[in-house]
Coordinates of N, CA and C in Angstrom, one line a residue:
Chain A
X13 N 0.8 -1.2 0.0 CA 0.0 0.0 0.0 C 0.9 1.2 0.0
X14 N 0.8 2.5 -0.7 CA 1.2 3.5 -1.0 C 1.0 4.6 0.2
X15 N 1.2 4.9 0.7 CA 1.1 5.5 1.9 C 1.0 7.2 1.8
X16 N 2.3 6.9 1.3 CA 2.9 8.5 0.7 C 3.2 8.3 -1.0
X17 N 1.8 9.6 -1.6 CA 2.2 9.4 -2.8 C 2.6 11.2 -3.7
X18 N 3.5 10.8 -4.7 CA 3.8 11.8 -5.1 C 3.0 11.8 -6.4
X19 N 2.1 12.4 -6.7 CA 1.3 12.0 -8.4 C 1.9 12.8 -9.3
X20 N 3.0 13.6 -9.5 CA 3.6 14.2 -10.3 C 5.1 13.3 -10.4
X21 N 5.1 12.6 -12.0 CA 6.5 11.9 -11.8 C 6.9 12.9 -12.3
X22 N 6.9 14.2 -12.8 CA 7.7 15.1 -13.7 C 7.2 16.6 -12.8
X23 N 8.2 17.4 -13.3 CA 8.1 18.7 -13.4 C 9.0 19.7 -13.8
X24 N 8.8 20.6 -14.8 CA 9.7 21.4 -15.3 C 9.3 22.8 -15.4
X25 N 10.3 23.5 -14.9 CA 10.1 24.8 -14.3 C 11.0 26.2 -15.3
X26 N 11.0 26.9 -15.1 CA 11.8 27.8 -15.8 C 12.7 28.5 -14.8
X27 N 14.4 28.8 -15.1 CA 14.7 29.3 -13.8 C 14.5 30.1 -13.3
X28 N 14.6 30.9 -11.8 CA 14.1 32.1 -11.1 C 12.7 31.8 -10.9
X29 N 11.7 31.3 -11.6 CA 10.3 31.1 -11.1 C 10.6 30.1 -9.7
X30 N 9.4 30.1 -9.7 CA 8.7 28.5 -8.2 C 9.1 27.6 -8.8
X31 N 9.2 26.3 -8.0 CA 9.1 25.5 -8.2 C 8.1 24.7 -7.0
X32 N 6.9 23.8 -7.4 CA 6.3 23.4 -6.2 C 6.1 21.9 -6.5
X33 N 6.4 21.2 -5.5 CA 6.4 19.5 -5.0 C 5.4 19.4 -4.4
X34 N 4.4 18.3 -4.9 CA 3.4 17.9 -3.8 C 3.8 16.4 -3.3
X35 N 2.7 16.3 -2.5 CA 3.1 14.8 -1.9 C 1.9 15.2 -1.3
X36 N 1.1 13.8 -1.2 CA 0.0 13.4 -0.1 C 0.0 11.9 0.5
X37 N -0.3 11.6 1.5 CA -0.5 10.8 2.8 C -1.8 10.3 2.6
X38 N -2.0 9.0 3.5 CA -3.3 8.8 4.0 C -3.6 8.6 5.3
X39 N -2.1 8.1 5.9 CA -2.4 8.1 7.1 C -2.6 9.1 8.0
X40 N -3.0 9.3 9.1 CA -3.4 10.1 9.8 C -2.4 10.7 10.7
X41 N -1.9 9.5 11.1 CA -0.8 8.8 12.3 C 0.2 9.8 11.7
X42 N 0.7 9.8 10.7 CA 2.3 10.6 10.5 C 1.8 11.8 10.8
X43 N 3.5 12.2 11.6 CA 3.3 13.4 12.1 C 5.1 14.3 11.7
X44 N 5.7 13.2 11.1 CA 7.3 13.4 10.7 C 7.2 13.6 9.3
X45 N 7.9 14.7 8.6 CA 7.8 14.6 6.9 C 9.0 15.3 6.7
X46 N 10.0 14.6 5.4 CA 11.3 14.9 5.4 C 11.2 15.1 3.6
X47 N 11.9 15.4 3.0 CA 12.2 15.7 1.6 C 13.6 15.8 1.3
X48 N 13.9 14.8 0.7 CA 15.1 14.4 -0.3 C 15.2 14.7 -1.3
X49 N 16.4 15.0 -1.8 CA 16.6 14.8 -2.9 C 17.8 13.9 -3.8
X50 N 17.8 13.6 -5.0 CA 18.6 12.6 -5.2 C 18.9 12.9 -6.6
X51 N 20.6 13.1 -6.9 CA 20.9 13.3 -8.2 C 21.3 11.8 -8.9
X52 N 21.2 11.8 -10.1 CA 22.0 10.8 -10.9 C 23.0 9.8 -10.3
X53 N 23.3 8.5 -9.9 CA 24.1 8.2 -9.4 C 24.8 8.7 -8.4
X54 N 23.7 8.9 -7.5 CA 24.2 9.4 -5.8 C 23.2 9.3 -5.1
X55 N 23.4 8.8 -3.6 CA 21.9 8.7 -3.0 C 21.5 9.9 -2.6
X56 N 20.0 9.6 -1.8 CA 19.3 10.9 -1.6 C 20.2 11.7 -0.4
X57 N 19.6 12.9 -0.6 CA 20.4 13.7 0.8 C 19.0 14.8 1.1
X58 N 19.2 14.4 2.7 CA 18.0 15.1 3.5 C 18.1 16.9 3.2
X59 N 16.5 17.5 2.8 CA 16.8 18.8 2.1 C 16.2 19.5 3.1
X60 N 15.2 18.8 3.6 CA 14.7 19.4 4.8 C 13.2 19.1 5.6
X61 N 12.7 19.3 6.6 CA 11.5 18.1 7.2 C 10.6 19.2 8.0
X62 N 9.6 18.8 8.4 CA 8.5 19.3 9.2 C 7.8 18.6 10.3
X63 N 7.5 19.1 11.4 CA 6.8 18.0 12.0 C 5.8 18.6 12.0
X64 N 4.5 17.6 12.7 CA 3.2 18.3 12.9 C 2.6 19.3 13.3
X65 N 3.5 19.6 14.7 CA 3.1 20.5 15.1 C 3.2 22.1 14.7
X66 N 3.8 22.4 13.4 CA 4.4 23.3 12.3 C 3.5 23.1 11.3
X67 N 3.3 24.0 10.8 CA 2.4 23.8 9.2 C 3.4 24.8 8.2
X68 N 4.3 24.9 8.4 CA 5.6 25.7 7.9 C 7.0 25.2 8.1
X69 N 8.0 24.9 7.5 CA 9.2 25.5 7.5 C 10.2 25.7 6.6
X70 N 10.5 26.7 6.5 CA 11.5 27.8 5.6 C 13.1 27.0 5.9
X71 N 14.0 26.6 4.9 CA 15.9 27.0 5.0 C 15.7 27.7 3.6
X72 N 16.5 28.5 3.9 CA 16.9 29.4 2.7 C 15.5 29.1 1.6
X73 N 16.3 29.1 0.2 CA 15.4 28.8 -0.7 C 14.1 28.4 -0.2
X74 N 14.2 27.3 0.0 CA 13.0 25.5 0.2 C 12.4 25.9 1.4
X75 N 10.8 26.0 1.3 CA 10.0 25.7 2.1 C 9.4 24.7 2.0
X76 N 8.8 24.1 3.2 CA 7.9 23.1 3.1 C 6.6 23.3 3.8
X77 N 5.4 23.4 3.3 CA 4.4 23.3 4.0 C 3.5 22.3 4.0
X78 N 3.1 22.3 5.3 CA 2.0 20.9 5.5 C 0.6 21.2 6.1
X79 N -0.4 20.4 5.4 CA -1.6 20.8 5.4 C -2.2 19.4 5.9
X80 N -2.4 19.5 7.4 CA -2.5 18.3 8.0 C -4.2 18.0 7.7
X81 N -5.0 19.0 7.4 CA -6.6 18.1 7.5 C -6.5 17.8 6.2
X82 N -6.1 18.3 4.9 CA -5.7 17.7 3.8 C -4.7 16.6 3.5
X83 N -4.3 16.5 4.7 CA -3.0 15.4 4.5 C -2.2 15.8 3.2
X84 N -1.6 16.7 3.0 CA -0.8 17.3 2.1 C 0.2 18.0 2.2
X85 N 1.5 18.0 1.6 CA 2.3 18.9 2.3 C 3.4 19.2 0.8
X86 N 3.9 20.0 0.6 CA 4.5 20.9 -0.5 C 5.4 21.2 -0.3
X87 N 6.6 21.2 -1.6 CA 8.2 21.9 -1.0 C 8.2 22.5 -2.3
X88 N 7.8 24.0 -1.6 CA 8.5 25.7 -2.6 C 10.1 25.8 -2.7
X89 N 10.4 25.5 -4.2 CA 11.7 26.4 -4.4 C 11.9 27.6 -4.6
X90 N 12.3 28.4 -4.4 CA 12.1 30.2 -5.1 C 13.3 30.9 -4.9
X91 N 13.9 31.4 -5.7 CA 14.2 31.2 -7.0 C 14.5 29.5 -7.6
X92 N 14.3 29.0 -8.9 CA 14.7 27.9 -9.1 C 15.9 28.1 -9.6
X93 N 16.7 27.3 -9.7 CA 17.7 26.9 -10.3 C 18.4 25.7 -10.9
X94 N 18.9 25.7 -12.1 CA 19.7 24.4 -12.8 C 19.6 23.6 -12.0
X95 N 20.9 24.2 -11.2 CA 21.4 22.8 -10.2 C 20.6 22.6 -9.1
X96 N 18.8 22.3 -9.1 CA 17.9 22.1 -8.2 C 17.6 20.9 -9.3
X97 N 17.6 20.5 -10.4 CA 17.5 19.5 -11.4 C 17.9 18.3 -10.5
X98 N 16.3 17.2 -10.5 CA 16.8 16.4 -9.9 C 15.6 15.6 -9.0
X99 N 15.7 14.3 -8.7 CA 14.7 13.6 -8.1 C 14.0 14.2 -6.5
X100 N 13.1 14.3 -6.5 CA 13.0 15.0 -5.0 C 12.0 13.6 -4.6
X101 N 12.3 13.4 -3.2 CA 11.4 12.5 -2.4 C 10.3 13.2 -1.4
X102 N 9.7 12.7 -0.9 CA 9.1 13.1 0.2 C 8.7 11.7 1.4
X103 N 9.1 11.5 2.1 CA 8.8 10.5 3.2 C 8.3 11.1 4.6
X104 N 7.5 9.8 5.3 CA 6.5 10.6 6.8 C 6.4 9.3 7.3
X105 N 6.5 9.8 8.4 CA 6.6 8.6 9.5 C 5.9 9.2 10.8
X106 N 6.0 8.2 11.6 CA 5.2 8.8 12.7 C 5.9 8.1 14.3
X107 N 5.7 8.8 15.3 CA 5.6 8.7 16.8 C 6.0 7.0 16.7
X108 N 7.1 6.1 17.1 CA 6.9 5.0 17.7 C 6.8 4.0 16.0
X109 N 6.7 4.6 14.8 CA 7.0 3.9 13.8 C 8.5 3.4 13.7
X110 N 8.6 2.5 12.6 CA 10.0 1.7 12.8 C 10.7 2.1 11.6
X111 N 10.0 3.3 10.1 CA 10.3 2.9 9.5 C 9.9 4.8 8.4
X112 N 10.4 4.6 7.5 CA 9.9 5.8 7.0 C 9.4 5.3 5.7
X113 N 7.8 6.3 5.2 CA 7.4 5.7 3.9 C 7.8 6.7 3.0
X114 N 8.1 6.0 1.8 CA 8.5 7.3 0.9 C 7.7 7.7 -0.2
X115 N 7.2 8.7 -0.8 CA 7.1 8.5 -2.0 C 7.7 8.2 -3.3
X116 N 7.0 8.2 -4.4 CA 7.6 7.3 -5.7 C 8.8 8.6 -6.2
X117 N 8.7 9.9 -6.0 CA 9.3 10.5 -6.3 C 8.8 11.8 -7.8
X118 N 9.6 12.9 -7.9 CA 9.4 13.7 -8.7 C 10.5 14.4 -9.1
X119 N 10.3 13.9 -10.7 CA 11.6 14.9 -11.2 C 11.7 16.4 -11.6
X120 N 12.3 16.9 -11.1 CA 12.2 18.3 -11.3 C 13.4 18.7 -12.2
X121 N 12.9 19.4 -13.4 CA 13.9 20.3 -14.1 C 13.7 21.1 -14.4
X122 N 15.1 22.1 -14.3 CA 14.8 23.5 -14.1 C 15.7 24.2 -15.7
X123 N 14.9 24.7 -16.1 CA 15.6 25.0 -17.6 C 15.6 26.2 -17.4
X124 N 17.2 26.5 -18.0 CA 18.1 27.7 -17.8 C 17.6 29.0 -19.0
Chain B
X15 N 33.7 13.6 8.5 CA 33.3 12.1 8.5 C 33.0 11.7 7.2
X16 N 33.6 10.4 7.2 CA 33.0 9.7 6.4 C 31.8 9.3 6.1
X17 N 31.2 9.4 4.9 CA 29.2 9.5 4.3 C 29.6 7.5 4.6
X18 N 28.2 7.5 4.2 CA 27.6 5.9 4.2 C 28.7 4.9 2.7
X19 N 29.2 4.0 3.0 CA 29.7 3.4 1.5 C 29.3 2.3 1.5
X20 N 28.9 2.4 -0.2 CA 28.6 1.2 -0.2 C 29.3 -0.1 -1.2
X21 N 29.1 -1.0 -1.1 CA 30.0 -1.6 -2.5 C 29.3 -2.7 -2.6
X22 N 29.4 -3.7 -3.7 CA 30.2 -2.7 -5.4 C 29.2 -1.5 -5.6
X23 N 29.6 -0.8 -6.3 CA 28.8 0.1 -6.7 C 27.5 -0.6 -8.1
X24 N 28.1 -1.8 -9.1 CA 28.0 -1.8 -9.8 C 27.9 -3.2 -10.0
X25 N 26.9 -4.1 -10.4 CA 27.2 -5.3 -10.7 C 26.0 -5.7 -11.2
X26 N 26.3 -7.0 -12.3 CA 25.2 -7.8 -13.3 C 25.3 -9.4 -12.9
X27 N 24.0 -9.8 -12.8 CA 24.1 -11.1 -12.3 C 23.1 -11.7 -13.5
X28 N 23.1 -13.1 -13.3 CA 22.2 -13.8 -13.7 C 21.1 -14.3 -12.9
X29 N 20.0 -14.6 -14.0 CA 18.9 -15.3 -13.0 C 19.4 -16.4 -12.3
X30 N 18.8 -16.6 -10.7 CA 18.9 -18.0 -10.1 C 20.2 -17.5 -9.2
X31 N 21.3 -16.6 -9.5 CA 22.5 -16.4 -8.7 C 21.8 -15.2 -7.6
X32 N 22.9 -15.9 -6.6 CA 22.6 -15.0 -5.4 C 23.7 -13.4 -5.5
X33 N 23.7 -13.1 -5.0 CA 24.4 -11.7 -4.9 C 24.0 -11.2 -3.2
X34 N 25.2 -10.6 -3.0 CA 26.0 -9.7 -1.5 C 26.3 -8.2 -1.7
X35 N 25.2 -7.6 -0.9 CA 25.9 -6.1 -1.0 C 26.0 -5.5 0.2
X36 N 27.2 -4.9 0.5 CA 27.6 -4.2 1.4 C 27.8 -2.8 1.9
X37 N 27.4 -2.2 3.1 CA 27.2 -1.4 3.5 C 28.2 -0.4 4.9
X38 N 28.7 0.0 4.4 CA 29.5 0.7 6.1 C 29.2 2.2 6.8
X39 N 28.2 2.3 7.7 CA 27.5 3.8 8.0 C 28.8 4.1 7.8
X40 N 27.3 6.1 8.5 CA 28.8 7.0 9.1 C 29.0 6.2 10.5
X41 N 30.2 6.7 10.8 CA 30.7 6.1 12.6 C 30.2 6.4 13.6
X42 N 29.8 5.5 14.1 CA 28.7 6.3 15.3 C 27.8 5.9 15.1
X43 N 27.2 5.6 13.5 CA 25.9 5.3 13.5 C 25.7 3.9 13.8
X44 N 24.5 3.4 14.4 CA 24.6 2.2 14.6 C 22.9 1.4 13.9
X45 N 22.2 2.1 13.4 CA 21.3 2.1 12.3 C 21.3 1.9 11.2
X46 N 21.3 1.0 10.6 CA 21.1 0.6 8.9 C 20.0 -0.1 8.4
X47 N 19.5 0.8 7.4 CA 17.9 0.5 6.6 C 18.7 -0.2 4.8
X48 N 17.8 -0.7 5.0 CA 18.0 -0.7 3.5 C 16.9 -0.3 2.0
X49 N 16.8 -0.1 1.5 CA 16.1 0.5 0.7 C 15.8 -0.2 -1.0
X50 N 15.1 -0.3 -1.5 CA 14.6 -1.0 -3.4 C 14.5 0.4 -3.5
X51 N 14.9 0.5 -4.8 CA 15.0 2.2 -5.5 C 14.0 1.1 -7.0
X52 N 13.0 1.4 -7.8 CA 12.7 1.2 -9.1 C 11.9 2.1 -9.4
X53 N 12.1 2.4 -11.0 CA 11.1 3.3 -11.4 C 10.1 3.4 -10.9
X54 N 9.5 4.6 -11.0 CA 7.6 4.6 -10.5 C 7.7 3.6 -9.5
X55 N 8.2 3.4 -8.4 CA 8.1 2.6 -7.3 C 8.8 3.6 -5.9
X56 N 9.5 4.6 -6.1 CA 10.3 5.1 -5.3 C 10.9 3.9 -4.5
X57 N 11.6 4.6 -2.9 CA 12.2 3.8 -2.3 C 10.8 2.9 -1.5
X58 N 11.3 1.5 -2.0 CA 10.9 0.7 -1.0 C 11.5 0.1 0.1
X59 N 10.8 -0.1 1.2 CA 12.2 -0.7 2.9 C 12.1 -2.2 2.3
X60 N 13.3 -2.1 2.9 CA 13.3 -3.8 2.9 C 13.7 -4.4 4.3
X61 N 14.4 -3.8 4.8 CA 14.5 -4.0 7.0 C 15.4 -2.8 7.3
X62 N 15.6 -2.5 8.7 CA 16.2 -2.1 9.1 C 17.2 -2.9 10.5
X63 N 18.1 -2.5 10.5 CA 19.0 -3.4 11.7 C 19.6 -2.4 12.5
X64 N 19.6 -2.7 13.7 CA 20.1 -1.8 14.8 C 20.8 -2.5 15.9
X65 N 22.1 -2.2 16.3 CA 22.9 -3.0 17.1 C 22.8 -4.5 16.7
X66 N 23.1 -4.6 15.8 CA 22.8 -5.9 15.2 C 21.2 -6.9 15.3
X67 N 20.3 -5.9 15.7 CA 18.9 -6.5 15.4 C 18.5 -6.3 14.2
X68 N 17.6 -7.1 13.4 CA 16.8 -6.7 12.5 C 15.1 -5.8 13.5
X69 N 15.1 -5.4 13.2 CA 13.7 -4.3 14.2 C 13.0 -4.6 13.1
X70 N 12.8 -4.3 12.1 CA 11.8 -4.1 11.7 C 12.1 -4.9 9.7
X71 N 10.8 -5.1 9.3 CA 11.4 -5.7 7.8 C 9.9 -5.1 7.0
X72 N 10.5 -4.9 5.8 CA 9.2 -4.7 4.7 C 8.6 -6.0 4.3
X73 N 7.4 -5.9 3.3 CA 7.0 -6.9 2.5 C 7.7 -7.4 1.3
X74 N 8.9 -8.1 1.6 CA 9.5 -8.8 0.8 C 9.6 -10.2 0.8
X75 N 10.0 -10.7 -0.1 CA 10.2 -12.0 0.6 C 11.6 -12.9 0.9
X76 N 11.0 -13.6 1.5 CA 12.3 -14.4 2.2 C 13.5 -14.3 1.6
X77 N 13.5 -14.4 -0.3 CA 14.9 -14.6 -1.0 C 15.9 -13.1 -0.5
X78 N 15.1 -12.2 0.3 CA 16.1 -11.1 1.1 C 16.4 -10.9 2.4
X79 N 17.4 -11.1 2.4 CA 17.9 -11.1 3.9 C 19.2 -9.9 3.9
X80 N 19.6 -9.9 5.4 CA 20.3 -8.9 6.1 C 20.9 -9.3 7.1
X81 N 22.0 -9.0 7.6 CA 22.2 -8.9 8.7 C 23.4 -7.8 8.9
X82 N 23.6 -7.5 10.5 CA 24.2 -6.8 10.6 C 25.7 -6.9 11.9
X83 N 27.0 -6.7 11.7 CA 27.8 -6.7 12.1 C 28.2 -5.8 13.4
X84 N 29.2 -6.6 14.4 CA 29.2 -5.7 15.9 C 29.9 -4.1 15.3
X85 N 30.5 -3.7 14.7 CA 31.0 -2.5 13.9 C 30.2 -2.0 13.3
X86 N 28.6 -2.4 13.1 CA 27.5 -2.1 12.6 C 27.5 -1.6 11.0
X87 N 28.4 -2.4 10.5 CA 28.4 -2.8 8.8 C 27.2 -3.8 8.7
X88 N 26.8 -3.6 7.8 CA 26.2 -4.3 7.4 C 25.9 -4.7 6.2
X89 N 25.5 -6.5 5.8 CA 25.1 -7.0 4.5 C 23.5 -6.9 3.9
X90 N 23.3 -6.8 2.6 CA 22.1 -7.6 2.6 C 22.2 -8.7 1.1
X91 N 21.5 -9.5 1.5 CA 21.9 -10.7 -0.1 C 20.6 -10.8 -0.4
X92 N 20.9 -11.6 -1.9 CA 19.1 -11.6 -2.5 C 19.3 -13.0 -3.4
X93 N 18.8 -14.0 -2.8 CA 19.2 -15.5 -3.4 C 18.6 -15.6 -4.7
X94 N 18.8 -16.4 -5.0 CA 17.8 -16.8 -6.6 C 17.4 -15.9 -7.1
X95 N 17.7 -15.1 -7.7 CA 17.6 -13.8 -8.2 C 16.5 -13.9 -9.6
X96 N 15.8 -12.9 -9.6 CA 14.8 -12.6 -10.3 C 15.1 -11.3 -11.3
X97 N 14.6 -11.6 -12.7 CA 14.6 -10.1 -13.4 C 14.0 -8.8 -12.9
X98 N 12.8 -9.2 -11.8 CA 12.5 -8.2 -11.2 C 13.1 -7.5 -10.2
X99 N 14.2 -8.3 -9.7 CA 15.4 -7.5 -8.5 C 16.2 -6.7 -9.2
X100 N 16.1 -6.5 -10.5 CA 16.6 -5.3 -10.8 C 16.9 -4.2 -10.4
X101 N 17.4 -3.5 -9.6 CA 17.1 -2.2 -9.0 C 18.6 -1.6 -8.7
X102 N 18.3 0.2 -8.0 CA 18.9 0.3 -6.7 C 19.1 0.2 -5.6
X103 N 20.2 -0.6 -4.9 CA 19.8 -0.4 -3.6 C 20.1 0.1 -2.5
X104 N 19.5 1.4 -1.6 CA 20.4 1.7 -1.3 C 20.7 1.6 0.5
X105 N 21.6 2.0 1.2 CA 21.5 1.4 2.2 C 21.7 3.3 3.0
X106 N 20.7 3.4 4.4 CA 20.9 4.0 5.0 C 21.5 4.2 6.1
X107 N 21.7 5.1 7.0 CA 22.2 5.0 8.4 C 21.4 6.0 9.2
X108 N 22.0 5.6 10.9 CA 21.0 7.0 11.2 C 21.7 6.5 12.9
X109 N 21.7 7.5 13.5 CA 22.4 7.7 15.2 C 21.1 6.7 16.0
X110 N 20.0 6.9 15.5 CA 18.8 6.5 16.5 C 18.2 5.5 15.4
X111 N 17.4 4.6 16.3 CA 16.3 3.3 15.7 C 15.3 3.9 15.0
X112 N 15.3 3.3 13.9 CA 13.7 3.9 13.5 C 13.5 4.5 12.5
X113 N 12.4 5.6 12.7 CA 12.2 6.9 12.0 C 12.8 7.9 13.1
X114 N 13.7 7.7 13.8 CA 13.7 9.1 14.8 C 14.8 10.2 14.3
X115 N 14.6 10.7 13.4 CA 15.4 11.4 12.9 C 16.1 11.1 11.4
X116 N 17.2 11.8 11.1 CA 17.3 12.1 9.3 C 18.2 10.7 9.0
X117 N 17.9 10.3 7.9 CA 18.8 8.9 7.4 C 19.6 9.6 6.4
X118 N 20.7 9.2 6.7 CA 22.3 9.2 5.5 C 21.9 8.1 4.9
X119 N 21.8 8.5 3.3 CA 22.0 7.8 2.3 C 23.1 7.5 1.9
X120 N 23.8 6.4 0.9 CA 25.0 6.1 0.7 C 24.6 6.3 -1.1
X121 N 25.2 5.6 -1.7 CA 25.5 6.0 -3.3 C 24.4 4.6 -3.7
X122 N 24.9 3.8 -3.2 CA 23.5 2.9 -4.0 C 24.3 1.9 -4.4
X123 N 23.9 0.9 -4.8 CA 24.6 -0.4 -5.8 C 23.3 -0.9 -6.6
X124 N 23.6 -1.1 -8.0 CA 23.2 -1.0 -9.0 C 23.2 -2.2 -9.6
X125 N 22.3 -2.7 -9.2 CA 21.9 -5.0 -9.7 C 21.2 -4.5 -10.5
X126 N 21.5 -5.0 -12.0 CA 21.5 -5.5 -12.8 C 21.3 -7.1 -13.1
X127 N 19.7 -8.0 -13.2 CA 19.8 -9.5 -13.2 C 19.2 -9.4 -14.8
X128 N 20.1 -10.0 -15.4 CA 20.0 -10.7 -16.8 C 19.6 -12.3 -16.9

C-alpha cells in the first residue's frame, strides 16, 4: 500500500520562477515529513523536514508546508535553479513507527 | 566524516544467482535501513537493523535477507535472483532506531539481473 504518494513523476520549471512539489499521505498517524533529494548516481540527501506541530518551514530557498486536515504537504523552491534538477522524495513517518514511507518521487527540471 | 559506502557500486548477475551487497555507516551510527530504488516505485524498505537486530522488515520475501555486524556494517543478499530484482539499492544509516530522525544515504549499488 502506498502511503505516501507523489502523483507528479515530472516537473519542469523555468529558472528564477517556483518550483512546487506535492506529496500526499493517507495516514493520519504521521506526524514526521522529510524531503530528499537525489541526483543521478548518488543517493538521496536530507533537504529538509516538518513535523506536525508546524504547518511551515522555511531554509533558505526550500520551504515546506503541510496541510494536515488535507494530509498534504508541498516543497516551494524560489528562486529555481539548474542545479535544483533532480529527483526529490518526500517521506512521513510517525511517533513510535519503525520505518519511514517514501514516496515514488518527482523529477524536477529546471531550464536555464 | 566519512558519508555511508557502499559496495560494489555496480554489478550484473544472472537469474537463479545469489548476490552480496555491502554497506558501512557514518561512525557512530549504529542504524542501517536498506532501501529497493525502481522506477515509478520510489524507495521501497526492505529491513532495518540496529545494534545488530533486525527491528523491523518490509513486504519482501524471504529470498532477502540482512544482517548486521558488531562494527554495525552491514550485508544484505538476495538468493535466486529474479529479473524483477533489478534495482537500486540503497543502504541508509541514522544515530537512533527507526524513524527518529534524518537517514544518510549512501550511493546505492546497482543489480543488474539478466
Amino acid at each position: 500500500d502506498q502511503q505516501v504518494k507523489q502523483n507528479s513523476p515530472s516537473l519542469s520549471v523555468q529558472e528564477g520562477r517556483i518550483s512546487i512539489l506535492n506529496c500526499d499521505y493517507t495516514n493520519s498517524m504521521f506526524d514526521y515529513f522529510l524531503w530528499y533529494k537525489k541526483y543521478p548516481a548518488e543517493g538521496p540527501t536530507f533537504l529538509i523536514s516538518i513535523s506536525s506541530i508546524k504547518d511551515k518551514n522555511e531554509d533558505g530557498r526550500f520551504t515546506v508546508f503541510l496541510n494536515k486536515s488535507a494530509k498534504h504537504l508541498s516543497l516551494h523552491i524560489v528562486p529555481s535553479q539548474p542545479g535544483d534538477s533532480a529527483v526529490y522524495f518526500c517521506a512521513a513517518s510517525a511517533s513510535g513507527f519503525n520505518k519511514f514511507y517514501f514516496g515514488s518521487g518527482t523529477k524536477l527540471n529546471v531550464k536555464p | 566524516k566519512a558519508g555511508v559506502t557502499q559496495t560494489p557500486r555496480y554489478l550484473i548477475k544472472t537469474r537463479g544467482q545469489q548476490v552480496t551487497l555491502s554497506c558501512s555507516p557514518i561512525s557512530g551510527h549504529r542504524s542501517v535501513s536498506w532501501y529497493q530504488q525502481t522506477p515509478g516505485q520510489g524507495l521501497q524498505f526492505l529491513f532495518e537493523y540496529f545494534s545488530e537486530t533486525q527491528r523491523n522488515k518490509g513486504n519482501f520475501p524471504g529470498r532477502f535477507s540482512g544482517r548486521q555486524f558488531s562494527n554495525s556494517r552491514s550485508e544484505m543478499n538476495v538468493s535466486t535472483l529474479e529479473l524483477g530484482d533489478s534495482a537500486l539499492y540503497l543502504c541508509a544509516s541514522s544515530y537512533r532506531a527507526g524513524a527518529d530522525g534524518e537517514l544518510f544515504f549512501g550511493e546505492g549499488s546497482r543489480l543488474t539481473v539478466l
